[in-house]
Coordinates of C-alpha atoms in Angstrom, one line a residue:
X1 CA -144.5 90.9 84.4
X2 CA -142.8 94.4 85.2
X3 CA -139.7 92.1 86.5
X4 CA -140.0 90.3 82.7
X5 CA -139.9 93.3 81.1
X6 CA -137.1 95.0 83.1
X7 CA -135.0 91.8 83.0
X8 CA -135.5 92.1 78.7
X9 CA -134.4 95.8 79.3
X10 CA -131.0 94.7 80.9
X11 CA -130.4 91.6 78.7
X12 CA -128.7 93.9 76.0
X13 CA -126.0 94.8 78.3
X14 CA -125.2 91.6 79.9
X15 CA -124.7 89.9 76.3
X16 CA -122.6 92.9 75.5
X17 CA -120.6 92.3 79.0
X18 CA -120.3 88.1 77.7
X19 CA -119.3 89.2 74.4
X20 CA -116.3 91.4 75.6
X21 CA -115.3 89.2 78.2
X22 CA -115.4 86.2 75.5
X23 CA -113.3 88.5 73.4
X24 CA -111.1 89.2 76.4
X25 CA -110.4 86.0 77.3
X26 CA -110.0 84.7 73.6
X27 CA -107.4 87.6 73.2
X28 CA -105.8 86.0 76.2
X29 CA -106.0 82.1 75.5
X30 CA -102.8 82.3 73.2
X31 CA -100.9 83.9 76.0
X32 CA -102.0 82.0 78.8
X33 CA -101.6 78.5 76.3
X34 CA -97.9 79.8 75.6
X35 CA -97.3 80.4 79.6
X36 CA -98.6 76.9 80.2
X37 CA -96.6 75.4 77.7
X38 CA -93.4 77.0 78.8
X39 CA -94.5 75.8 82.8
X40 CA -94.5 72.5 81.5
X41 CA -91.3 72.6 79.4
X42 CA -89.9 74.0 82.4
X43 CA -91.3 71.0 84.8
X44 CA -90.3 68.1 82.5
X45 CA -86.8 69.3 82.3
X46 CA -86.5 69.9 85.8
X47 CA -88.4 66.5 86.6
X48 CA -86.0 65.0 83.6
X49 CA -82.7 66.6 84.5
X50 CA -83.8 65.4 88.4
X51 CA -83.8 62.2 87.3
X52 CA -80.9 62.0 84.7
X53 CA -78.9 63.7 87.7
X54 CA -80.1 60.7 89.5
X55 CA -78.8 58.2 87.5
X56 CA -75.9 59.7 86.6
X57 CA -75.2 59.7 90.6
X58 CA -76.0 55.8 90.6
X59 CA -73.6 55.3 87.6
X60 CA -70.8 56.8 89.7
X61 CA -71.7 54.8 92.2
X62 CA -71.4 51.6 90.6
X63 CA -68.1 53.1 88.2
X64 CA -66.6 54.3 91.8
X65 CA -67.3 50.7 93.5
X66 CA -66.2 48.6 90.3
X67 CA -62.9 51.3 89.9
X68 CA -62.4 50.8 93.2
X69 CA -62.6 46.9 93.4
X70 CA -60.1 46.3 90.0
X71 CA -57.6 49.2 91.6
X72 CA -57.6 47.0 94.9
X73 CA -57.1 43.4 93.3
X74 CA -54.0 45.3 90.7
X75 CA -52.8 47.1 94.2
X76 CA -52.6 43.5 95.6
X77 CA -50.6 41.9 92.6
X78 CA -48.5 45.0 92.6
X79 CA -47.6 44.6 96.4
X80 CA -47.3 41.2 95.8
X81 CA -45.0 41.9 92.4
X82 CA -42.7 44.7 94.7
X83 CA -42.4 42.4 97.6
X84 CA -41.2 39.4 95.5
X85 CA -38.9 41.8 93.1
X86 CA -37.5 43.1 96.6
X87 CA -37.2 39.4 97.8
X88 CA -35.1 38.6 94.7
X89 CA -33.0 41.7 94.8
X90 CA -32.0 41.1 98.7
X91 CA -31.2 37.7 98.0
X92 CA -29.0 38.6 95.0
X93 CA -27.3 40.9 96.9
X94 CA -26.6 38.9 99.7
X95 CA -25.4 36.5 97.1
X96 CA -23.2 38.5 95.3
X97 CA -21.7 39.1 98.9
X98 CA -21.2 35.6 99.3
X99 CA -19.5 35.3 96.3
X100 CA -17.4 38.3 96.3
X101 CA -16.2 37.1 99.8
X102 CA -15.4 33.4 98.6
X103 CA -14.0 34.7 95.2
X104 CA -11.5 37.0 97.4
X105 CA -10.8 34.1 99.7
X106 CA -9.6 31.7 96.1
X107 CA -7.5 34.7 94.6
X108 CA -5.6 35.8 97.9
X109 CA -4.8 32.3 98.6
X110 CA -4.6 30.6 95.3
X111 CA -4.3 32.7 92.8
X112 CA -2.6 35.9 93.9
X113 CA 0.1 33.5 96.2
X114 CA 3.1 35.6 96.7
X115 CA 5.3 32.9 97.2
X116 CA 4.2 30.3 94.4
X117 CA 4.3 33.8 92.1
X118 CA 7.4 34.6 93.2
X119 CA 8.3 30.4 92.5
X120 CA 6.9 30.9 88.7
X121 CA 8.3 34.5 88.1
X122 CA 12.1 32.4 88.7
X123 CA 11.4 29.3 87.0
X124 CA 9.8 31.3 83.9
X125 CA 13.1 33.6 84.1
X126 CA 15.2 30.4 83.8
X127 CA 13.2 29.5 80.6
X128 CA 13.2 32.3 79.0
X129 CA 17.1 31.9 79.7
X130 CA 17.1 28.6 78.0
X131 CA 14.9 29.7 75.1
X132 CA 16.8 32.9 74.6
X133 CA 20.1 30.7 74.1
X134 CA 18.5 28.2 72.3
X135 CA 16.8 31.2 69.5
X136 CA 20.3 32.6 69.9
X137 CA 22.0 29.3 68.8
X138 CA 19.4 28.6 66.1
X139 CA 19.9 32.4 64.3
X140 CA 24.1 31.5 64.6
X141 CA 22.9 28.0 62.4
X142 CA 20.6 29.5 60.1
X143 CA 23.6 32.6 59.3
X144 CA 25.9 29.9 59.1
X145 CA 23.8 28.1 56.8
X146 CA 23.2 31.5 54.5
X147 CA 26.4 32.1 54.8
X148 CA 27.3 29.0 53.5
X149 CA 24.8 29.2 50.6
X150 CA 26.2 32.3 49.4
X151 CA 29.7 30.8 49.4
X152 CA 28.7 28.2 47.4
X153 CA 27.0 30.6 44.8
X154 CA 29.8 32.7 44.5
X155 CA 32.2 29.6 43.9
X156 CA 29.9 28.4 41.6
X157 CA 29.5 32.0 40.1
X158 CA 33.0 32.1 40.0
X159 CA 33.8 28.6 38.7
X160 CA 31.6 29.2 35.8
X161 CA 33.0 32.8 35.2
X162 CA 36.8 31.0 34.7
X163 CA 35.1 28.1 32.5
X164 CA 34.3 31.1 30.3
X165 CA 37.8 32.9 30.4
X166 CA 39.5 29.4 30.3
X167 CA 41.7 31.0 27.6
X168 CA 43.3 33.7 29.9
X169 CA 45.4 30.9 31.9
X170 CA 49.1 31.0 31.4
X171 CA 51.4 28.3 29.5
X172 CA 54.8 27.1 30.1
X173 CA 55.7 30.1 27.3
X174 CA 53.4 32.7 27.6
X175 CA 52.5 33.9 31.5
X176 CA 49.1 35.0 31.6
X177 CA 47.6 38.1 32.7
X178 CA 46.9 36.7 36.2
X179 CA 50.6 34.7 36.7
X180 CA 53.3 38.4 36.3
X181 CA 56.6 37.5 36.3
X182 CA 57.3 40.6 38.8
X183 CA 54.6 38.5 41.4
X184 CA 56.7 36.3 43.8
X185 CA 53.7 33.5 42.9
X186 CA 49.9 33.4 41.0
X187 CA 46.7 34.7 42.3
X188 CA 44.0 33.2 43.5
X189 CA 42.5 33.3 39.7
X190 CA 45.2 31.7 38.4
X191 CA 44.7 28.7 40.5
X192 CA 41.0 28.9 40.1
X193 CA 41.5 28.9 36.1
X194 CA 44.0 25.4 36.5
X195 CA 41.6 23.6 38.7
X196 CA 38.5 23.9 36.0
X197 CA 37.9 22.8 33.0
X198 CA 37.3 24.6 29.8
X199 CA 33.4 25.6 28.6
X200 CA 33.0 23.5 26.0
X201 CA 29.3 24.4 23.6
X202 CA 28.3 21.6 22.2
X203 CA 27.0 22.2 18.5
X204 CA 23.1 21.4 18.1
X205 CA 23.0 18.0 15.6
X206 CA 20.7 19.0 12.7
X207 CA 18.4 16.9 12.8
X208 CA 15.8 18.2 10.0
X209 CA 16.3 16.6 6.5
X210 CA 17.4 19.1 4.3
X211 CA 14.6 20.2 1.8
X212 CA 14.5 17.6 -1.6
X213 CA 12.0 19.4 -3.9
X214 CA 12.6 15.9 -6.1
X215 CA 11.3 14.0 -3.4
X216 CA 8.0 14.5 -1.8
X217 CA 8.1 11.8 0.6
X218 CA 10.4 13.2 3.0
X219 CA 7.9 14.5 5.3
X220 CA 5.7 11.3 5.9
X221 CA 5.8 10.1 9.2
X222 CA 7.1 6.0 9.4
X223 CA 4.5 3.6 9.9
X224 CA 4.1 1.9 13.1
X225 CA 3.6 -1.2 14.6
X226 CA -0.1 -2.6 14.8
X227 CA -0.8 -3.3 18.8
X228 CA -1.2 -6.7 19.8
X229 CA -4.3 -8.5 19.6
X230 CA -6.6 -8.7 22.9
X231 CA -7.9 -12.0 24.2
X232 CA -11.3 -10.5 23.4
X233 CA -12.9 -10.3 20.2
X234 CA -13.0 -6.6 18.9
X235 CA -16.4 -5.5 18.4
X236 CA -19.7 -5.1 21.0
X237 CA -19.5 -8.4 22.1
X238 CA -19.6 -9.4 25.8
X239 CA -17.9 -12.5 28.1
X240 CA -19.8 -15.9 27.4
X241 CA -20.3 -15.5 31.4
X242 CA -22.3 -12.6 31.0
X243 CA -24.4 -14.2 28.4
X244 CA -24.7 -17.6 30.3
X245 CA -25.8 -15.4 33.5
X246 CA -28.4 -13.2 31.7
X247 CA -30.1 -16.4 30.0
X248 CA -30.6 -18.4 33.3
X249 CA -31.4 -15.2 35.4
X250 CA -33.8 -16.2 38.5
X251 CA -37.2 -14.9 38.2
X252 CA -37.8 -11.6 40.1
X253 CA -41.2 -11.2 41.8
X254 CA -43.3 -8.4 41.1
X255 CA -44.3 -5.6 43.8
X256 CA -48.2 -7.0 44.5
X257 CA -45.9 -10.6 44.6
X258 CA -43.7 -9.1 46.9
X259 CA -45.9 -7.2 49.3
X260 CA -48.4 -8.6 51.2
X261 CA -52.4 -8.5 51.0
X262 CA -52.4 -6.4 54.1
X263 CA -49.2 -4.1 53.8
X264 CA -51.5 -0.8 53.8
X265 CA -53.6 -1.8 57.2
X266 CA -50.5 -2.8 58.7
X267 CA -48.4 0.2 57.7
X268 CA -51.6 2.0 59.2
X269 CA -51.7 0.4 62.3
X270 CA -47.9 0.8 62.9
X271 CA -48.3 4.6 62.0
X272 CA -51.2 5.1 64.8
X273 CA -48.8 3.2 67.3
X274 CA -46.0 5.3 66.4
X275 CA -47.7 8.4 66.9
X276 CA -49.6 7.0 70.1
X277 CA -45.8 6.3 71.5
X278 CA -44.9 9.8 70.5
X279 CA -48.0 11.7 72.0
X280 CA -48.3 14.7 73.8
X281 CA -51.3 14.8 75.3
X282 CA -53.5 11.7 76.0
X283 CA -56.9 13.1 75.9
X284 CA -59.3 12.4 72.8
X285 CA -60.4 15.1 71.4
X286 CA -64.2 15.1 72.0
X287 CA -66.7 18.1 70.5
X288 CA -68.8 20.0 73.1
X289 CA -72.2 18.7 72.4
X290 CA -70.3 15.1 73.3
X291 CA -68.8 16.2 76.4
X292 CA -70.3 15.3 79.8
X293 CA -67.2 17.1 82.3
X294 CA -67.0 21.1 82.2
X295 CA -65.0 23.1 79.9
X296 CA -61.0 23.0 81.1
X297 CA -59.8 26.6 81.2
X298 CA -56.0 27.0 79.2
X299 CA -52.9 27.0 81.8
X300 CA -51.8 30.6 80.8
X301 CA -55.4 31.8 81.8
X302 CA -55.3 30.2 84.8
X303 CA -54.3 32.7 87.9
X304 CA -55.1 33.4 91.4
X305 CA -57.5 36.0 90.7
X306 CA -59.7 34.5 87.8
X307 CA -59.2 34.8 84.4
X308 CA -57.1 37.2 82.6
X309 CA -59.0 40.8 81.5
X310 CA -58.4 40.1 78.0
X311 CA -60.5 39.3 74.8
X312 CA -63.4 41.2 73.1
X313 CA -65.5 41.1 76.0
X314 CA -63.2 43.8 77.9
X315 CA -61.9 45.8 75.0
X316 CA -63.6 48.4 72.9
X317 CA -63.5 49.5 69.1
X318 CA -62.4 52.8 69.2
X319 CA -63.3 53.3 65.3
X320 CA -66.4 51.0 64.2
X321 CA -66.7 52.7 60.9
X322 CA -63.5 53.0 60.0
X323 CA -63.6 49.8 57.4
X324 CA -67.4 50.5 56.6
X325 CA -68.5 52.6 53.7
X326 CA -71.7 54.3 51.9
X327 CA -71.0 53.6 48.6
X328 CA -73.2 50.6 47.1
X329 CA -72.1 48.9 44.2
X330 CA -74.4 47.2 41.7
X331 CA -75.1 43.4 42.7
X332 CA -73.4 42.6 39.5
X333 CA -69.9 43.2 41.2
X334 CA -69.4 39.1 42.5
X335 CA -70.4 39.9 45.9
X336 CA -74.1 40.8 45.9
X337 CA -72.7 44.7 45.7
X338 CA -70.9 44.6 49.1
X339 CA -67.6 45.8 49.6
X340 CA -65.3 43.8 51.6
X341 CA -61.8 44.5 52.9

């Protein structure tokens, strides 16, 4: 009983103790929650970055081993590229040696010749020889020949001139101004004026009626004879021939007369033999749910290495968006309010 009592006595203090040690640890629950929350934060990144690190390592990986194998296969294509470029190179060159020697060989004993030169320089000296007297003897003709047209101009010139002073020649009483007695004989004009004749001008016949203001008829042109008459009748008419032949013309046949029945199946027939004879490639064309035989890969992607890195599959948009937009129009635009470029 005296332990009861003495336990009752020191029950105050121990609730007291709980109660400020519950308030203790109640003032400390938000810290210690915040300092477990940030020691878990703190794990799952590290555990996270551990393992992002990690796959970021196997990503190299594979990028390094998949690099590596497409930089070996376009090393090989580019040796192989530089070895046949230097094949084609050396043998150029050594061809261009072979020609240079063989087109040396033709000029020194063909072409450049000293001797057959030195033939053709004298045989084209002789010609030019010839040709220079030949030019030389044509220029002396064609002077000769001018020469002899402006001779006759000037006589003519000349003749006429005296045909106009015809008057000036001298008579049996009066010397003219060209024949002076104190001259032992004539001049040259005089003789010219006694060998041509006088310039005679003819007077113009009138040949207008002279104006009658009694008669008024004198202007009317004569009548004149009627043409003869043609064997044909004057009018539209046509040869009896032509109208006997376009009575009793033969009956033409019409095109369905003409033609046969089967004209369009045979001009087909003879159209699919045509282009059968002028084919290109025999192989029907077959769709691929009829096929039985693999698909044949095209003869430009064919190589030694597999197909060519080329298509959608090994290219990338750079700009997805770039022909996308955010604006909505109503449905009522024709296109159920999408906008297409």
């Amino acid at each position: 009983m005296a332990a009861m009592v003495r336990l009752l006595e020191e029950t105050d203090p121990i609730v007291e103790e709980v109660y400020r040690r519950k308030n203790e640890a109640e003032e400390a629950r938000q810290l210690e929650y915040l300092s477990t929350v940030k020691i878990q934060a703190w794990y799952r990144g590290e555990k996270t970055r551990a393992y992002m690190s990690h796959l970021n390592k196997c990503a190299l990986i594979i990028q390094r081993h998949w690099r590596g194998y497409l930089g070996r296969g376009l090393t090989r294509i580019l040796v192989k590229n530089s070895v046949m470029i230097m094949k084609i190179n050396f043998y150029n060159k050594k061809a261009t040696y072979i020609q240079k020697m063989w087109r040396g060989y033709y000029v020194r004993k063909y072409v450049f010749n000293y001797y057959s030169r030195k033939r053709y320089l004298e045989a084209l000296q002789i010609k030019n020889e010839i040709v220079r007297s030949e030019l030389e003897e044509y220029a002396e003709m064609q002077e000769q020949e001018r020469r002899r047209k402006a001779e006759k101009v000037e006589k003519e010139r000349r003749e006429v001139l005296a045909r106009r002073n015809h008057y000036l020649i001298s008579t049996e009483v009066i010397p003219g101004v060209f024949n002076s007695p104190f001259l032992p004989y004539p001049t040259d004009t005089e003789y010219l004026l006694r060998s041509v004749k006088p310039l005679l001008h003819e007077k113009k016949k009138k040949t207008d009626k002279p104006f009658d203001p009694t008669c008024r008829s004198y202007d009317l042109p004569k009548p004149k004879l009627l043409p003869p008459l043609p064997t044909k009748p004057q009018g539209p008419f046509r040869e009896p021939e032509d109208v006997q032949n376009q009575r009793y013309k033969p009956f033409q046949p019409s095109l369905r007369v003409a033609t046969s029945f089967t004209s369009l199946e045979e001009a087909r027939k003879q159209m699919k033999n045509e282009e059968w004879v002028t084919r290109l490639n025999d192989n029907v064309f077959e769709p691929f749910s009829r096929r039985d035989s693999r698909y044949e890969p095209l003869l430009h992607t064919r190589s030694e290495y597999g197909h060519l890195p080329y298509g959608f599959r090994y290219f990338r948009e750079e700009f997805p968006d770039r022909r996308v937009t955010q604006q909505w129009f109503p449905a009522s635009a024709g296109n159920g309010g999408r906008i297409t470029t």
